[in-house]
mmCIF file of C-alpha atoms in Angstrom:
data_model
loop_
_atom_site.group_PDB
_atom_site.id
_atom_site.type_symbol
_atom_site.label_atom_id
_atom_site.label_comp_id
_atom_site.label_asym_id
_atom_site.label_seq_id
_atom_site.Cartn_x
_atom_site.Cartn_y
_atom_site.Cartn_z
ATOM 1 C CA LYS A 1 8.784 16.673 -9.570
ATOM 2 C CA ALA A 2 10.375 13.125 -10.459
ATOM 3 C CA GLY A 3 8.245 10.394 -8.609
ATOM 4 C CA VAL A 4 9.419 7.397 -6.939
ATOM 5 C CA THR A 5 11.441 5.288 -8.854
ATOM 6 C CA GLN A 6 12.696 1.757 -8.202
ATOM 7 C CA THR A 7 15.266 -0.328 -10.037
ATOM 8 C CA PRO A 8 15.527 -2.764 -11.453
ATOM 9 C CA ARG A 9 11.642 -3.118 -12.743
ATOM 10 C CA TYR A 10 12.070 -6.640 -13.394
ATOM 11 C CA LEU A 11 14.525 -9.537 -11.745
ATOM 12 C CA ILE A 12 14.806 -13.276 -12.214
ATOM 13 C CA LYS A 13 16.789 -14.956 -9.793
ATOM 14 C CA THR A 14 17.329 -18.703 -8.456
ATOM 15 C CA ARG A 15 16.633 -20.192 -5.104
ATOM 16 C CA GLY A 16 19.502 -19.603 -2.853
ATOM 17 C CA GLN A 17 20.616 -16.401 -4.379
ATOM 18 C CA GLN A 18 20.571 -12.970 -2.847
ATOM 19 C CA VAL A 19 18.858 -9.960 -4.456
ATOM 20 C CA THR A 20 19.414 -5.863 -3.831
ATOM 21 C CA LEU A 21 16.647 -3.792 -5.000
ATOM 22 C CA SER A 22 16.717 0.185 -4.837
ATOM 23 C CA CYS A 23 14.292 2.965 -4.406
ATOM 24 C CA SER A 24 14.987 6.682 -4.785
ATOM 25 C CA PRO A 25 12.053 8.773 -3.055
ATOM 26 C CA ILE A 26 10.247 12.176 -4.253
ATOM 27 C CA SER A 27 12.861 14.566 -3.669
ATOM 28 C CA GLY A 28 12.555 16.391 -0.141
ATOM 29 C CA HIS A 29 10.941 12.967 1.036
ATOM 30 C CA ARG A 30 12.547 11.495 4.118
ATOM 31 C CA SER A 31 10.742 8.476 4.785
ATOM 32 C CA VAL A 32 10.669 5.341 2.679
ATOM 33 C CA SER A 33 8.709 2.311 3.192
ATOM 34 C CA TRP A 34 8.678 -1.140 1.555
ATOM 35 C CA TYR A 35 5.941 -3.486 0.885
ATOM 36 C CA GLN A 36 5.708 -6.825 -0.393
ATOM 37 C CA GLN A 37 2.490 -7.693 -3.088
ATOM 38 C CA THR A 38 1.546 -10.949 -3.905
ATOM 39 C CA PRO A 39 -1.831 -12.421 -5.195
ATOM 40 C CA GLY A 40 -2.386 -14.565 -2.171
ATOM 41 C CA GLN A 41 -1.196 -12.167 0.846
ATOM 42 C CA GLY A 42 -2.046 -8.818 -0.677
ATOM 43 C CA LEU A 43 0.036 -5.859 0.585
ATOM 44 C CA GLN A 44 2.181 -6.679 3.367
ATOM 45 C CA PHE A 45 4.329 -4.145 5.152
ATOM 46 C CA LEU A 46 8.193 -5.160 5.268
ATOM 47 C CA PHE A 47 9.935 -2.067 6.993
ATOM 48 C CA GLU A 48 10.298 1.951 6.798
ATOM 49 C CA TYR A 49 13.005 4.090 7.181
ATOM 50 C CA PHE A 50 13.390 7.503 8.161
ATOM 51 C CA SER A 51 16.473 9.665 8.346
ATOM 52 C CA GLU A 52 18.620 6.288 7.764
ATOM 53 C CA THR A 53 16.940 4.663 10.837
ATOM 54 C CA GLN A 54 14.702 2.002 10.760
ATOM 55 C CA ARG A 55 11.724 2.852 12.472
ATOM 56 C CA ASN A 56 8.971 0.544 11.892
ATOM 57 C CA LYS A 57 9.193 -3.507 10.848
ATOM 58 C CA GLY A 58 6.717 -5.917 9.504
ATOM 59 C CA ASN A 59 6.534 -9.815 10.202
ATOM 60 C CA PHE A 60 8.863 -10.937 7.947
ATOM 61 C CA PRO A 61 12.175 -13.057 8.400
ATOM 62 C CA GLY A 62 15.771 -11.765 9.028
ATOM 63 C CA ARG A 63 16.300 -12.656 5.267
ATOM 64 C CA PHE A 64 14.653 -9.187 4.482
ATOM 65 C CA SER A 65 16.619 -6.401 5.655
ATOM 66 C CA GLY A 66 16.951 -2.912 4.234
ATOM 67 C CA ARG A 67 18.835 0.393 4.673
ATOM 68 C CA GLN A 68 18.468 3.975 4.166
ATOM 69 C CA PHE A 69 21.468 6.609 3.024
ATOM 70 C CA SER A 70 21.841 9.934 3.769
ATOM 71 C CA ASN A 71 20.321 11.531 0.540
ATOM 72 C CA SER A 72 17.166 9.275 1.687
ATOM 73 C CA ARG A 73 17.505 6.641 -1.098
ATOM 74 C CA SER A 74 16.770 3.397 0.162
ATOM 75 C CA GLU A 75 17.740 -0.171 -0.621
ATOM 76 C CA MET A 76 16.255 -3.920 0.275
ATOM 77 C CA ASN A 77 18.029 -6.841 0.222
ATOM 78 C CA VAL A 78 16.704 -10.512 0.583
ATOM 79 C CA SER A 79 19.026 -13.299 1.198
ATOM 80 C CA THR A 80 19.056 -17.077 0.461
ATOM 81 C CA LEU A 81 15.642 -16.281 -1.931
ATOM 82 C CA GLU A 82 12.977 -18.853 -2.063
ATOM 83 C CA LEU A 83 10.358 -19.390 -4.409
ATOM 84 C CA GLY A 84 7.878 -17.710 -2.254
ATOM 85 C CA ASP A 85 9.315 -14.489 -2.471
ATOM 86 C CA SER A 86 8.126 -14.066 -5.825
ATOM 87 C CA ALA A 87 6.687 -10.757 -5.881
ATOM 88 C CA LEU A 88 5.904 -7.302 -6.628
ATOM 89 C CA TYR A 89 8.242 -5.001 -4.304
ATOM 90 C CA LEU A 90 6.584 -1.627 -3.886
ATOM 91 C CA CYS A 91 8.357 1.415 -2.366
ATOM 92 C CA ALA A 92 6.616 4.127 -1.017
ATOM 93 C CA SER A 93 8.054 7.423 0.214
ATOM 94 C CA THR A 94 6.298 10.375 2.202
ATOM 95 C CA PRO A 95 7.563 13.854 2.555
ATOM 96 C CA LEU A 96 7.650 14.749 6.310
ATOM 97 C CA GLY A 97 7.404 12.491 9.345
ATOM 98 C CA GLY A 98 6.540 9.477 7.467
ATOM 99 C CA PHE A 99 3.267 7.776 7.569
ATOM 100 C CA SER A 100 3.288 7.444 11.470
ATOM 101 C CA SER A 101 2.209 11.093 11.148
ATOM 102 C CA SER A 102 -1.484 11.477 10.839
ATOM 103 C CA THR A 103 -1.264 14.025 8.138
ATOM 104 C CA ASP A 104 1.091 12.266 5.862
ATOM 105 C CA THR A 105 0.392 10.220 2.582
ATOM 106 C CA GLN A 106 2.296 7.702 0.825
ATOM 107 C CA TYR A 107 3.329 8.057 -2.916
ATOM 108 C CA PHE A 108 4.290 4.456 -4.181
ATOM 109 C CA GLY A 109 6.821 3.708 -7.090
ATOM 110 C CA PRO A 110 5.900 1.251 -9.891
ATOM 111 C CA GLY A 111 7.750 -1.408 -7.961
ATOM 112 C CA THR A 112 10.143 -4.482 -8.575
ATOM 113 C CA ARG A 113 8.764 -7.577 -9.921
ATOM 114 C CA LEU A 114 10.938 -10.284 -8.765
ATOM 115 C CA THR A 115 10.514 -13.781 -9.925
ATOM 116 C CA VAL A 116 12.301 -16.593 -8.061
ATOM 117 C CA LEU A 117 12.927 -19.854 -10.017
ATOM 118 C CA GLY B 1 -1.732 -9.144 15.348
ATOM 119 C CA GLN B 2 -3.636 -6.205 13.948
ATOM 120 C CA GLN B 3 -5.946 -7.121 11.018
ATOM 121 C CA VAL B 4 -7.969 -5.080 8.391
ATOM 122 C CA MET B 5 -10.750 -7.068 6.843
ATOM 123 C CA GLN B 6 -11.716 -5.806 3.542
ATOM 124 C CA ILE B 7 -15.066 -7.194 1.831
ATOM 125 C CA PRO B 8 -15.920 -8.173 -0.950
ATOM 126 C CA GLN B 9 -13.080 -9.466 -2.319
ATOM 127 C CA TYR B 10 -14.453 -8.880 -6.005
ATOM 128 C CA GLN B 11 -17.224 -7.072 -7.321
ATOM 129 C CA HIS B 12 -18.776 -6.745 -10.704
ATOM 130 C CA VAL B 13 -21.092 -4.104 -11.672
ATOM 131 C CA GLN B 14 -22.858 -2.646 -14.679
ATOM 132 C CA GLU B 15 -21.649 0.271 -15.677
ATOM 133 C CA GLY B 16 -23.694 3.017 -13.960
ATOM 134 C CA GLU B 17 -24.519 0.880 -10.856
ATOM 135 C CA ASP B 18 -23.243 2.038 -7.553
ATOM 136 C CA PHE B 19 -20.233 -0.041 -5.590
ATOM 137 C CA THR B 20 -19.356 0.040 -1.802
ATOM 138 C CA THR B 21 -16.403 -1.500 -0.086
ATOM 139 C CA TYR B 22 -15.747 -2.078 3.608
ATOM 140 C CA CYS B 23 -13.104 -2.390 5.689
ATOM 141 C CA ASN B 24 -13.173 -3.324 9.518
ATOM 142 C CA SER B 25 -10.198 -3.067 11.979
ATOM 143 C CA SER B 26 -9.626 -5.340 15.049
ATOM 144 C CA THR B 27 -8.792 -2.420 16.766
ATOM 145 C CA THR B 28 -9.031 1.422 16.659
ATOM 146 C CA LEU B 29 -7.165 3.139 14.003
ATOM 147 C CA SER B 30 -5.203 6.666 14.123
ATOM 148 C CA ASN B 31 -6.265 7.115 10.606
ATOM 149 C CA ILE B 32 -7.271 5.136 7.604
ATOM 150 C CA GLN B 33 -6.217 5.806 3.754
ATOM 151 C CA TRP B 34 -7.518 4.840 0.683
ATOM 152 C CA TYR B 35 -5.568 3.606 -2.065
ATOM 153 C CA LYS B 36 -6.612 2.592 -5.833
ATOM 154 C CA GLN B 37 -4.613 0.375 -7.829
ATOM 155 C CA ARG B 38 -5.141 -0.270 -11.922
ATOM 156 C CA PRO B 39 -4.204 -3.517 -13.317
ATOM 157 C CA GLY B 40 -0.765 -3.213 -13.824
ATOM 158 C CA GLY B 41 -0.120 -0.281 -12.328
ATOM 159 C CA HIS B 42 0.929 0.662 -8.687
ATOM 160 C CA PRO B 43 -1.394 1.985 -5.705
ATOM 161 C CA VAL B 44 -1.785 5.687 -5.969
ATOM 162 C CA PHE B 45 -3.246 7.482 -2.781
ATOM 163 C CA LEU B 46 -7.092 8.698 -2.866
ATOM 164 C CA ILE B 47 -7.837 9.959 0.371
ATOM 165 C CA GLN B 48 -7.056 10.048 4.101
ATOM 166 C CA LEU B 49 -9.451 10.292 6.911
ATOM 167 C CA VAL B 50 -8.418 11.191 10.554
ATOM 168 C CA LYS B 51 -11.427 11.998 12.251
ATOM 169 C CA SER B 52 -14.053 9.697 14.223
ATOM 170 C CA GLY B 53 -17.372 9.768 12.085
ATOM 171 C CA GLU B 54 -15.431 11.733 9.191
ATOM 172 C CA VAL B 55 -16.810 11.842 5.603
ATOM 173 C CA LYS B 56 -15.215 12.997 2.811
ATOM 174 C CA LYS B 57 -16.218 13.300 -1.036
ATOM 175 C CA GLN B 58 -14.539 13.190 -4.162
ATOM 176 C CA LYS B 59 -16.763 13.778 -7.216
ATOM 177 C CA ARG B 60 -18.246 10.343 -7.410
ATOM 178 C CA LEU B 61 -16.490 8.858 -4.538
ATOM 179 C CA THR B 62 -17.844 9.063 -0.779
ATOM 180 C CA PHE B 63 -15.599 7.910 1.954
ATOM 181 C CA GLN B 64 -16.548 7.145 5.381
ATOM 182 C CA PHE B 65 -14.738 6.772 8.837
ATOM 183 C CA GLY B 66 -16.795 5.011 11.477
ATOM 184 C CA GLU B 67 -17.210 6.906 14.880
ATOM 185 C CA ALA B 68 -15.165 4.436 16.653
ATOM 186 C CA LYS B 69 -12.599 4.659 14.067
ATOM 187 C CA LYS B 70 -12.594 0.828 13.564
ATOM 188 C CA ASN B 71 -14.388 0.779 9.908
ATOM 189 C CA SER B 72 -14.441 2.723 6.914
ATOM 190 C CA SER B 73 -16.145 2.732 3.716
ATOM 191 C CA LEU B 74 -15.772 3.745 0.164
ATOM 192 C CA HIS B 75 -18.710 4.235 -2.068
ATOM 193 C CA ILE B 76 -18.805 5.195 -5.717
ATOM 194 C CA THR B 77 -21.906 6.591 -7.298
ATOM 195 C CA ALA B 78 -22.718 5.604 -11.011
ATOM 196 C CA THR B 79 -19.344 3.762 -11.755
ATOM 197 C CA GLN B 80 -17.717 4.091 -15.203
ATOM 198 C CA THR B 81 -15.375 2.111 -16.671
ATOM 199 C CA THR B 82 -12.289 4.270 -15.538
ATOM 200 C CA ASP B 83 -13.130 3.331 -12.075
ATOM 201 C CA VAL B 84 -11.888 -0.066 -12.648
ATOM 202 C CA GLY B 85 -8.968 -1.522 -10.501
ATOM 203 C CA THR B 86 -8.562 -2.729 -6.989
ATOM 204 C CA TYR B 87 -9.106 -0.244 -4.022
ATOM 205 C CA PHE B 88 -7.241 -0.727 -0.953
ATOM 206 C CA CYS B 89 -7.873 0.486 2.591
ATOM 207 C CA ALA B 90 -4.984 1.008 4.814
ATOM 208 C CA GLY B 91 -5.293 1.275 8.360
ATOM 209 C CA LEU B 92 -2.309 3.195 10.248
ATOM 210 C CA GLU B 93 -2.074 1.628 13.943
ATOM 211 C CA ASN B 94 -2.705 3.505 17.039
ATOM 212 C CA GLN B 95 0.488 2.374 18.677
ATOM 213 C CA GLY B 96 3.203 1.306 16.689
ATOM 214 C CA GLY B 97 2.791 3.294 13.501
ATOM 215 C CA LYS B 98 2.295 0.426 11.182
ATOM 216 C CA LEU B 99 0.308 0.825 8.161
ATOM 217 C CA ILE B 100 -1.973 -2.347 7.629
ATOM 218 C CA PHE B 101 -3.540 -2.811 4.431
ATOM 219 C CA GLY B 102 -6.915 -4.455 3.602
ATOM 220 C CA GLN B 103 -6.835 -7.305 1.154
ATOM 221 C CA GLY B 104 -8.394 -5.303 -1.355
ATOM 222 C CA THR B 105 -11.679 -5.113 -3.456
ATOM 223 C CA GLU B 106 -11.293 -5.793 -7.273
ATOM 224 C CA LEU B 107 -13.864 -3.577 -8.944
ATOM 225 C CA SER B 108 -14.551 -4.783 -12.771
ATOM 226 C CA VAL B 109 -17.449 -2.328 -15.055
ATOM 227 C CA LYS B 110 -19.253 -3.921 -17.884
ATOM 228 C CA PRO B 111 -19.730 -1.358 -20.070
#
């Protein structure tokens, strides 16, 4: 089975621009979560989608948004980019009920490295 | 909000020495998961602990979940250079269902 894929792998943008990142979960996985990883803040939860609905949301401003399609693929959008948005954005999928279920685990993708200049 | 504190932030050991990282939550957790991230890589799931006082072993790795389900530890016996990486714990909130990651412990092993 193919793993979680994320595109693009690397991205360079300038302040004020917007960006869309894509995540394709493992086939059959219905839950997709997004994380931001930076050296200073570690891994921070952005949001989780399950069956096209946002089920959980972290403490990020409204500039960060996402959606999930009927095939479970997910996109994340960041508008009006700031320098501080430079980070590795990781997507993770879980097979059944999502990580809210006590028996599910997460499979991470390789991430998208976003640099904001 | 809920926090998961992980210590130490860094640990340098000689190959063959033991290593332990600790996680402590401000509130009771539904479960705790452990991940390993190699330099330049992405987090890879190691194990999940659900029950109070649970202990699980994977070869040289021993994972424990506290009786109060608020703390956890990962112990590696006789480290090897292949153990190098950052180890993260992640606690699942009892209510709300968010997965909160610790800051990670970066392990380096000197041959």
